[in-house]
PDB file of N, CA and C in Angstrom:
ATOM      1  N   MET A  48     -18.737 108.582 108.982  1.00  0.00           N
ATOM      2  CA  MET A  48     -17.728 109.315 109.708  1.00  0.00           C
ATOM      3  C   MET A  48     -17.059 110.286 108.735  1.00  0.00           C
ATOM      4  N   PRO A  49     -17.114 111.545 109.014  1.00  0.00           N
ATOM      5  CA  PRO A  49     -16.524 112.528 108.105  1.00  0.00           C
ATOM      6  C   PRO A  49     -14.993 112.491 108.166  1.00  0.00           C
ATOM      7  N   ILE A  50     -14.389 112.906 107.087  1.00  0.00           N
ATOM      8  CA  ILE A  50     -12.931 112.943 106.994  1.00  0.00           C
ATOM      9  C   ILE A  50     -12.436 114.270 107.567  1.00  0.00           C
ATOM     10  N   ASP A  51     -11.468 114.171 108.450  1.00  0.00           N
ATOM     11  CA  ASP A  51     -10.862 115.361 109.035  1.00  0.00           C
ATOM     12  C   ASP A  51      -9.622 115.714 108.209  1.00  0.00           C
ATOM     13  N   PHE A  52      -9.783 116.664 107.294  1.00  0.00           N
ATOM     14  CA  PHE A  52      -8.705 117.006 106.374  1.00  0.00           C
ATOM     15  C   PHE A  52      -7.526 117.681 107.072  1.00  0.00           C
ATOM     16  N   THR A  53      -7.753 118.258 108.240  1.00  0.00           N
ATOM     17  CA  THR A  53      -6.627 118.864 108.952  1.00  0.00           C
ATOM     18  C   THR A  53      -5.651 117.781 109.423  1.00  0.00           C
ATOM     19  N   LYS A  54      -6.191 116.617 109.795  1.00  0.00           N
ATOM     20  CA  LYS A  54      -5.322 115.518 110.207  1.00  0.00           C
ATOM     21  C   LYS A  54      -4.494 115.001 109.038  1.00  0.00           C
ATOM     22  N   LEU A  55      -5.088 114.990 107.859  1.00  0.00           N
ATOM     23  CA  LEU A  55      -4.391 114.448 106.697  1.00  0.00           C
ATOM     24  C   LEU A  55      -3.145 115.233 106.345  1.00  0.00           C
ATOM     25  N   SER A  56      -3.116 116.502 106.698  1.00  0.00           N
ATOM     26  CA  SER A  56      -1.932 117.306 106.407  1.00  0.00           C
ATOM     27  C   SER A  56      -1.001 117.445 107.614  1.00  0.00           C
ATOM     28  N   ASP A  57      -1.357 116.817 108.723  1.00  0.00           N
ATOM     29  CA  ASP A  57      -0.547 116.866 109.936  1.00  0.00           C
ATOM     30  C   ASP A  57       0.578 115.825 109.848  1.00  0.00           C
ATOM     31  N   PRO A  58       1.849 116.254 109.882  1.00  0.00           N
ATOM     32  CA  PRO A  58       2.974 115.308 109.754  1.00  0.00           C
ATOM     33  C   PRO A  58       3.001 114.248 110.860  1.00  0.00           C
ATOM     34  N   VAL A  59       2.608 114.602 112.057  1.00  0.00           N
ATOM     35  CA  VAL A  59       2.608 113.629 113.162  1.00  0.00           C
ATOM     36  C   VAL A  59       1.569 112.545 112.889  1.00  0.00           C
ATOM     37  N   TYR A  60       0.384 112.950 112.441  1.00  0.00           N
ATOM     38  CA  TYR A  60      -0.689 112.006 112.113  1.00  0.00           C
ATOM     39  C   TYR A  60      -0.242 111.109 110.955  1.00  0.00           C
ATOM     40  N   GLN A  61       0.363 111.695 109.936  1.00  0.00           N
ATOM     41  CA  GLN A  61       0.827 110.928 108.784  1.00  0.00           C
ATOM     42  C   GLN A  61       1.875 109.895 109.209  1.00  0.00           C
ATOM     43  N   ALA A  62       2.780 110.292 110.062  1.00  0.00           N
ATOM     44  CA  ALA A  62       3.826 109.380 110.532  1.00  0.00           C
ATOM     45  C   ALA A  62       3.228 108.227 111.342  1.00  0.00           C
ATOM     46  N   ALA A  63       2.234 108.545 112.171  1.00  0.00           N
ATOM     47  CA  ALA A  63       1.591 107.503 112.977  1.00  0.00           C
ATOM     48  C   ALA A  63       0.862 106.507 112.080  1.00  0.00           C
ATOM     49  N   ARG A  64       0.149 106.986 111.079  1.00  0.00           N
ATOM     50  CA  ARG A  64      -0.575 106.096 110.164  1.00  0.00           C
ATOM     51  C   ARG A  64       0.403 105.249 109.353  1.00  0.00           C
ATOM     52  N   LYS A  65       1.509 105.860 108.935  1.00  0.00           N
ATOM     53  CA  LYS A  65       2.523 105.119 108.177  1.00  0.00           C
ATOM     54  C   LYS A  65       3.102 104.004 109.036  1.00  0.00           C
ATOM     55  N   ALA A  66       3.382 104.306 110.294  1.00  0.00           N
ATOM     56  CA  ALA A  66       3.917 103.292 111.205  1.00  0.00           C
ATOM     57  C   ALA A  66       2.913 102.155 111.393  1.00  0.00           C
ATOM     58  N   GLU A  67       1.626 102.491 111.499  1.00  0.00           N
ATOM     59  CA  GLU A  67       0.584 101.465 111.634  1.00  0.00           C
ATOM     60  C   GLU A  67       0.528 100.576 110.397  1.00  0.00           C
ATOM     61  N   ARG A  68       0.584 101.189 109.218  1.00  0.00           N
ATOM     62  CA  ARG A  68       0.547 100.417 107.969  1.00  0.00           C
ATOM     63  C   ARG A  68       1.757  99.509 107.847  1.00  0.00           C
ATOM     64  N   GLU A  69       2.928 100.016 108.218  1.00  0.00           N
ATOM     65  CA  GLU A  69       4.148  99.211 108.145  1.00  0.00           C
ATOM     66  C   GLU A  69       4.097  98.042 109.118  1.00  0.00           C
ATOM     67  N   GLU A  70       3.564  98.275 110.319  1.00  0.00           N
ATOM     68  CA  GLU A  70       3.429  97.198 111.305  1.00  0.00           C
ATOM     69  C   GLU A  70       2.444  96.143 110.821  1.00  0.00           C
ATOM     70  N   GLU A  71       1.337  96.580 110.268  1.00  0.00           N
ATOM     71  CA  GLU A  71       0.340  95.648 109.738  1.00  0.00           C
ATOM     72  C   GLU A  71       0.939  94.825 108.595  1.00  0.00           C
ATOM     73  N   SER A  72       1.697  95.466 107.740  1.00  0.00           N
ATOM     74  CA  SER A  72       2.350  94.773 106.629  1.00  0.00           C
ATOM     75  C   SER A  72       3.368  93.769 107.146  1.00  0.00           C
ATOM     76  N   ARG A  73       4.119  94.148 108.165  1.00  0.00           N
ATOM     77  CA  ARG A  73       5.113  93.244 108.752  1.00  0.00           C
ATOM     78  C   ARG A  73       4.446  92.001 109.343  1.00  0.00           C
ATOM     79  N   ARG A  74       3.340  92.210 110.073  1.00  0.00           N
ATOM     80  CA  ARG A  74       2.614  91.074 110.655  1.00  0.00           C
ATOM     81  C   ARG A  74       2.051  90.160 109.567  1.00  0.00           C
ATOM     82  N   TYR A  75       1.513  90.746 108.504  1.00  0.00           N
ATOM     83  CA  TYR A  75       0.962  89.962 107.399  1.00  0.00           C
ATOM     84  C   TYR A  75       2.062  89.123 106.753  1.00  0.00           C
ATOM     85  N   GLU A  76       3.200  89.732 106.479  1.00  0.00           N
ATOM     86  CA  GLU A  76       4.307  89.008 105.852  1.00  0.00           C
ATOM     87  C   GLU A  76       4.816  87.883 106.746  1.00  0.00           C
ATOM     88  N   ALA A  77       4.893  88.125 108.049  1.00  0.00           N
ATOM     89  CA  ALA A  77       5.338  87.090 108.986  1.00  0.00           C
ATOM     90  C   ALA A  77       4.363  85.918 108.991  1.00  0.00           C
ATOM     91  N   LYS A  78       3.078  86.230 108.956  1.00  0.00           N
ATOM     92  CA  LYS A  78       2.055  85.178 108.939  1.00  0.00           C
ATOM     93  C   LYS A  78       2.130  84.381 107.645  1.00  0.00           C
ATOM     94  N   GLN A  79       2.310  85.057 106.521  1.00  0.00           N
ATOM     95  CA  GLN A  79       2.419  84.361 105.242  1.00  0.00           C
ATOM     96  C   GLN A  79       3.658  83.470 105.201  1.00  0.00           C
ATOM     97  N   GLN A  80       4.739  83.935 105.770  1.00  0.00           N
ATOM     98  CA  GLN A  80       5.960  83.128 105.825  1.00  0.00           C
ATOM     99  C   GLN A  80       5.740  81.883 106.680  1.00  0.00           C
ATOM    100  N   GLU A  81       5.045  82.051 107.803  1.00  0.00           N
ATOM    101  CA  GLU A  81       4.740  80.908 108.668  1.00  0.00           C
ATOM    102  C   GLU A  81       3.873  79.892 107.935  1.00  0.00           C
ATOM    103  N   ILE A  82       2.889  80.361 107.189  1.00  0.00           N
ATOM    104  CA  ILE A  82       2.008  79.466 106.438  1.00  0.00           C
ATOM    105  C   ILE A  82       2.803  78.715 105.375  1.00  0.00           C
ATOM    106  N   LYS A  83       3.732  79.390 104.715  1.00  0.00           N
ATOM    107  CA  LYS A  83       4.557  78.730 103.710  1.00  0.00           C
ATOM    108  C   LYS A  83       5.414  77.641 104.339  1.00  0.00           C
ATOM    109  N   ILE A  84       5.939  77.902 105.524  1.00  0.00           N
ATOM    110  CA  ILE A  84       6.744  76.900 106.224  1.00  0.00           C
ATOM    111  C   ILE A  84       5.889  75.688 106.579  1.00  0.00           C
ATOM    112  N   LEU A  85       4.684  75.930 107.100  1.00  0.00           N
ATOM    113  CA  LEU A  85       3.776  74.831 107.433  1.00  0.00           C
ATOM    114  C   LEU A  85       3.418  74.031 106.185  1.00  0.00           C
ATOM    115  N   LEU A  86       3.133  74.735 105.102  1.00  0.00           N
ATOM    116  CA  LEU A  86       2.783  74.064 103.855  1.00  0.00           C
ATOM    117  C   LEU A  86       3.936  73.203 103.359  1.00  0.00           C
ATOM    118  N   ASN A  87       5.150  73.715 103.433  1.00  0.00           N
ATOM    119  CA  ASN A  87       6.309  72.927 102.999  1.00  0.00           C
ATOM    120  C   ASN A  87       6.503  71.684 103.862  1.00  0.00           C
ATOM    121  N   GLN A  88       6.245  71.799 105.164  1.00  0.00           N
ATOM    122  CA  GLN A  88       6.320  70.624 106.036  1.00  0.00           C
ATOM    123  C   GLN A  88       5.302  69.575 105.598  1.00  0.00           C
ATOM    124  N   CYS A  89       4.106  70.039 105.280  1.00  0.00           N
ATOM    125  CA  CYS A  89       3.053  69.119 104.849  1.00  0.00           C
ATOM    126  C   CYS A  89       3.377  68.511 103.484  1.00  0.00           C
ATOM    127  N   LEU A  90       3.934  69.305 102.587  1.00  0.00           N
ATOM    128  CA  LEU A  90       4.282  68.799 101.261  1.00  0.00           C
ATOM    129  C   LEU A  90       5.367  67.731 101.339  1.00  0.00           C
ATOM    130  N   ASP A  91       6.258  67.844 102.313  1.00  0.00           N
ATOM    131  CA  ASP A  91       7.298  66.830 102.480  1.00  0.00           C
ATOM    132  C   ASP A  91       6.714  65.470 102.834  1.00  0.00           C
ATOM    133  N   ALA A  92       5.559  65.467 103.500  1.00  0.00           N
ATOM    134  CA  ALA A  92       4.947  64.217 103.934  1.00  0.00           C
ATOM    135  C   ALA A  92       3.616  63.948 103.231  1.00  0.00           C
ATOM    136  N   VAL A  93       3.379  64.614 102.117  1.00  0.00           N
ATOM    137  CA  VAL A  93       2.061  64.534 101.471  1.00  0.00           C
ATOM    138  C   VAL A  93       1.706  63.107 101.039  1.00  0.00           C
ATOM    139  N   GLU A  94       2.681  62.302 100.671  1.00  0.00           N
ATOM    140  CA  GLU A  94       2.394  60.946 100.197  1.00  0.00           C
ATOM    141  C   GLU A  94       1.924  60.010 101.317  1.00  0.00           C
ATOM    142  N   THR A  95       2.166  60.383 102.562  1.00  0.00           N
ATOM    143  CA  THR A  95       1.762  59.539 103.685  1.00  0.00           C
ATOM    144  C   THR A  95       0.382  59.917 104.221  1.00  0.00           C
ATOM    145  N   MET A  96      -0.214  60.958 103.660  1.00  0.00           N
ATOM    146  CA  MET A  96      -1.501  61.468 104.155  1.00  0.00           C
ATOM    147  C   MET A  96      -2.671  60.780 103.472  1.00  0.00           C
ATOM    148  N   PRO A  97      -3.823  60.818 104.140  1.00  0.00           N
ATOM    149  CA  PRO A  97      -5.046  60.351 103.473  1.00  0.00           C
ATOM    150  C   PRO A  97      -5.361  61.238 102.256  1.00  0.00           C
ATOM    151  N   GLU A  98      -6.124  60.709 101.330  1.00  0.00           N
ATOM    152  CA  GLU A  98      -6.403  61.417 100.079  1.00  0.00           C
ATOM    153  C   GLU A  98      -7.036  62.786 100.302  1.00  0.00           C
ATOM    154  N   ARG A  99      -7.931  62.893 101.255  1.00  0.00           N
ATOM    155  CA  ARG A  99      -8.606  64.177 101.507  1.00  0.00           C
ATOM    156  C   ARG A  99      -7.605  65.254 101.938  1.00  0.00           C
ATOM    157  N   GLU A 100      -6.714  64.900 102.837  1.00  0.00           N
ATOM    158  CA  GLU A 100      -5.695  65.852 103.285  1.00  0.00           C
ATOM    159  C   GLU A 100      -4.715  66.174 102.161  1.00  0.00           C
ATOM    160  N   ARG A 101      -4.361  65.176 101.378  1.00  0.00           N
ATOM    161  CA  ARG A 101      -3.466  65.393 100.242  1.00  0.00           C
ATOM    162  C   ARG A 101      -4.062  66.410  99.267  1.00  0.00           C
ATOM    163  N   SER A 102      -5.325  66.223  98.964  1.00  0.00           N
ATOM    164  CA  SER A 102      -6.019  67.135  98.060  1.00  0.00           C
ATOM    165  C   SER A 102      -6.059  68.548  98.641  1.00  0.00           C
ATOM    166  N   PHE A 103      -6.320  68.630  99.934  1.00  0.00           N
ATOM    167  CA  PHE A 103      -6.369  69.934 100.594  1.00  0.00           C
ATOM    168  C   PHE A 103      -5.009  70.631 100.545  1.00  0.00           C
ATOM    169  N   ILE A 104      -3.954  69.906 100.833  1.00  0.00           N
ATOM    170  CA  ILE A 104      -2.598  70.481 100.827  1.00  0.00           C
ATOM    171  C   ILE A 104      -2.257  70.999  99.434  1.00  0.00           C
ATOM    172  N   ARG A 105      -2.611  70.232  98.422  1.00  0.00           N
ATOM    173  CA  ARG A 105      -2.329  70.676  97.048  1.00  0.00           C
ATOM    174  C   ARG A 105      -3.153  71.905  96.683  1.00  0.00           C
ATOM    175  N   SER A 106      -4.386  71.983  97.178  1.00  0.00           N
ATOM    176  CA  SER A 106      -5.197  73.175  96.888  1.00  0.00           C
ATOM    177  C   SER A 106      -4.617  74.398  97.615  1.00  0.00           C
ATOM    178  N   CYS A 107      -4.097  74.204  98.811  1.00  0.00           N
ATOM    179  CA  CYS A 107      -3.430  75.303  99.528  1.00  0.00           C
ATOM    180  C   CYS A 107      -2.211  75.776  98.749  1.00  0.00           C
ATOM    181  N   GLN A 108      -1.474  74.824  98.212  1.00  0.00           N
ATOM    182  CA  GLN A 108      -0.289  75.172  97.430  1.00  0.00           C
ATOM    183  C   GLN A 108      -0.683  76.011  96.211  1.00  0.00           C
ATOM    184  N   ARG A 109      -1.761  75.615  95.533  1.00  0.00           N
ATOM    185  CA  ARG A 109      -2.219  76.393  94.374  1.00  0.00           C
ATOM    186  C   ARG A 109      -2.665  77.789  94.779  1.00  0.00           C
ATOM    187  N   ARG A 110      -3.407  77.886  95.876  1.00  0.00           N
ATOM    188  CA  ARG A 110      -3.886  79.194  96.328  1.00  0.00           C
ATOM    189  C   ARG A 110      -2.720  80.119  96.657  1.00  0.00           C
ATOM    190  N   ILE A 111      -1.762  79.620  97.391  1.00  0.00           N
ATOM    191  CA  ILE A 111      -0.631  80.452  97.801  1.00  0.00           C
ATOM    192  C   ILE A 111       0.222  80.845  96.591  1.00  0.00           C
ATOM    193  N   SER A 112       0.387  79.923  95.648  1.00  0.00           N
ATOM    194  CA  SER A 112       1.197  80.253  94.477  1.00  0.00           C
ATOM    195  C   SER A 112       0.510  81.260  93.564  1.00  0.00           C
ATOM    196  N   THR A 113      -0.801  81.427  93.704  1.00  0.00           N
ATOM    197  CA  THR A 113      -1.527  82.442  92.921  1.00  0.00           C
ATOM    198  C   THR A 113      -1.875  83.649  93.791  1.00  0.00           C
ATOM    199  N   TYR A 114      -1.205  83.780  94.927  1.00  0.00           N
ATOM    200  CA  TYR A 114      -1.338  84.933  95.831  1.00  0.00           C
ATOM    201  C   TYR A 114      -2.748  85.096  96.397  1.00  0.00           C
ATOM    202  N   LEU A 115      -3.459  83.994  96.574  1.00  0.00           N
ATOM    203  CA  LEU A 115      -4.763  84.034  97.227  1.00  0.00           C
ATOM    204  C   LEU A 115      -4.573  83.619  98.681  1.00  0.00           C
ATOM    205  N   PRO A 116      -5.061  84.397  99.614  1.00  0.00           N
ATOM    206  CA  PRO A 116      -4.889  84.015 101.030  1.00  0.00           C
ATOM    207  C   PRO A 116      -5.796  82.847 101.395  1.00  0.00           C
ATOM    208  N   LEU A 117      -5.365  82.089 102.378  1.00  0.00           N
ATOM    209  CA  LEU A 117      -6.189  81.006 102.898  1.00  0.00           C
ATOM    210  C   LEU A 117      -7.247  81.599 103.823  1.00  0.00           C
ATOM    211  N   SER A 118      -8.404  80.962 103.856  1.00  0.00           N
ATOM    212  CA  SER A 118      -9.426  81.393 104.802  1.00  0.00           C
ATOM    213  C   SER A 118      -8.997  80.964 106.207  1.00  0.00           C
ATOM    214  N   GLU A 119      -9.693  81.459 107.210  1.00  0.00           N
ATOM    215  CA  GLU A 119      -9.354  81.075 108.591  1.00  0.00           C
ATOM    216  C   GLU A 119      -9.505  79.576 108.790  1.00  0.00           C
ATOM    217  N   ALA A 120     -10.554  79.000 108.220  1.00  0.00           N
ATOM    218  CA  ALA A 120     -10.782  77.561 108.364  1.00  0.00           C
ATOM    219  C   ALA A 120      -9.684  76.764 107.663  1.00  0.00           C
ATOM    220  N   GLN A 121      -9.293  77.197 106.474  1.00  0.00           N
ATOM    221  CA  GLN A 121      -8.214  76.514 105.758  1.00  0.00           C
ATOM    222  C   GLN A 121      -6.899  76.618 106.522  1.00  0.00           C
ATOM    223  N   GLU A 122      -6.639  77.794 107.056  1.00  0.00           N
ATOM    224  CA  GLU A 122      -5.410  77.987 107.823  1.00  0.00           C
ATOM    225  C   GLU A 122      -5.400  77.091 109.058  1.00  0.00           C
ATOM    226  N   LYS A 123      -6.540  76.987 109.724  1.00  0.00           N
ATOM    227  CA  LYS A 123      -6.634  76.135 110.909  1.00  0.00           C
ATOM    228  C   LYS A 123      -6.389  74.672 110.542  1.00  0.00           C
ATOM    229  N   TRP A 124      -7.004  74.225 109.452  1.00  0.00           N
ATOM    230  CA  TRP A 124      -6.819  72.840 109.032  1.00  0.00           C
ATOM    231  C   TRP A 124      -5.358  72.583 108.663  1.00  0.00           C
ATOM    232  N   LEU A 125      -4.728  73.517 107.978  1.00  0.00           N
ATOM    233  CA  LEU A 125      -3.312  73.369 107.631  1.00  0.00           C
ATOM    234  C   LEU A 125      -2.473  73.267 108.902  1.00  0.00           C
ATOM    235  N   ARG A 126      -2.761  74.116 109.880  1.00  0.00           N
ATOM    236  CA  ARG A 126      -2.022  74.052 111.148  1.00  0.00           C
ATOM    237  C   ARG A 126      -2.236  72.716 111.858  1.00  0.00           C
ATOM    238  N   ASP A 127      -3.480  72.213 111.830  1.00  0.00           N
ATOM    239  CA  ASP A 127      -3.780  70.929 112.459  1.00  0.00           C
ATOM    240  C   ASP A 127      -3.021  69.781 111.796  1.00  0.00           C
ATOM    241  N   ILE A 128      -2.989  69.794 110.470  1.00  0.00           N
ATOM    242  CA  ILE A 128      -2.269  68.749 109.733  1.00  0.00           C
ATOM    243  C   ILE A 128      -0.776  68.828 110.056  1.00  0.00           C
ATOM    244  N   ALA A 129      -0.220  70.030 110.040  1.00  0.00           N
ATOM    245  CA  ALA A 129       1.207  70.186 110.342  1.00  0.00           C
ATOM    246  C   ALA A 129       1.515  69.749 111.774  1.00  0.00           C
ATOM    247  N   ALA A 130       0.611  70.025 112.704  1.00  0.00           N
ATOM    248  CA  ALA A 130       0.823  69.607 114.094  1.00  0.00           C
ATOM    249  C   ALA A 130       0.840  68.086 114.222  1.00  0.00           C
ATOM    250  N   LYS A 131       0.018  67.411 113.434  1.00  0.00           N
ATOM    251  CA  LYS A 131       0.000  65.941 113.467  1.00  0.00           C
ATOM    252  C   LYS A 131       1.323  65.366 112.967  1.00  0.00           C
ATOM    253  N   LEU A 132       1.984  66.071 112.078  1.00  0.00           N
ATOM    254  CA  LEU A 132       3.226  65.583 111.496  1.00  0.00           C
ATOM    255  C   LEU A 132       4.412  65.713 112.461  1.00  0.00           C
ATOM    256  N   GLU A 133       4.305  66.568 113.433  1.00  0.00           N
ATOM    257  CA  GLU A 133       5.427  66.778 114.356  1.00  0.00           C
ATOM    258  C   GLU A 133       5.569  65.668 115.359  1.00  0.00           C
TER     259      GLU A 133
END
């Protein structure tokens, strides 16, 4: 797909793209905050979990603390564990 350089200098196009990027960033930050909340809920009850789940929760904690995103499968498992705790 060729680049349309006329659009790149169009202020309306630039504003629309900026708004899209800001919205995407906002959604990403909200999702990361939700994951941190779920992880903290799981960490509060980590000693009551089976060893496999405990290990998984700790690996999630390491990934998040090193700014690595969780995969979809990891995120789903974290959500499932947190749902069991409620």
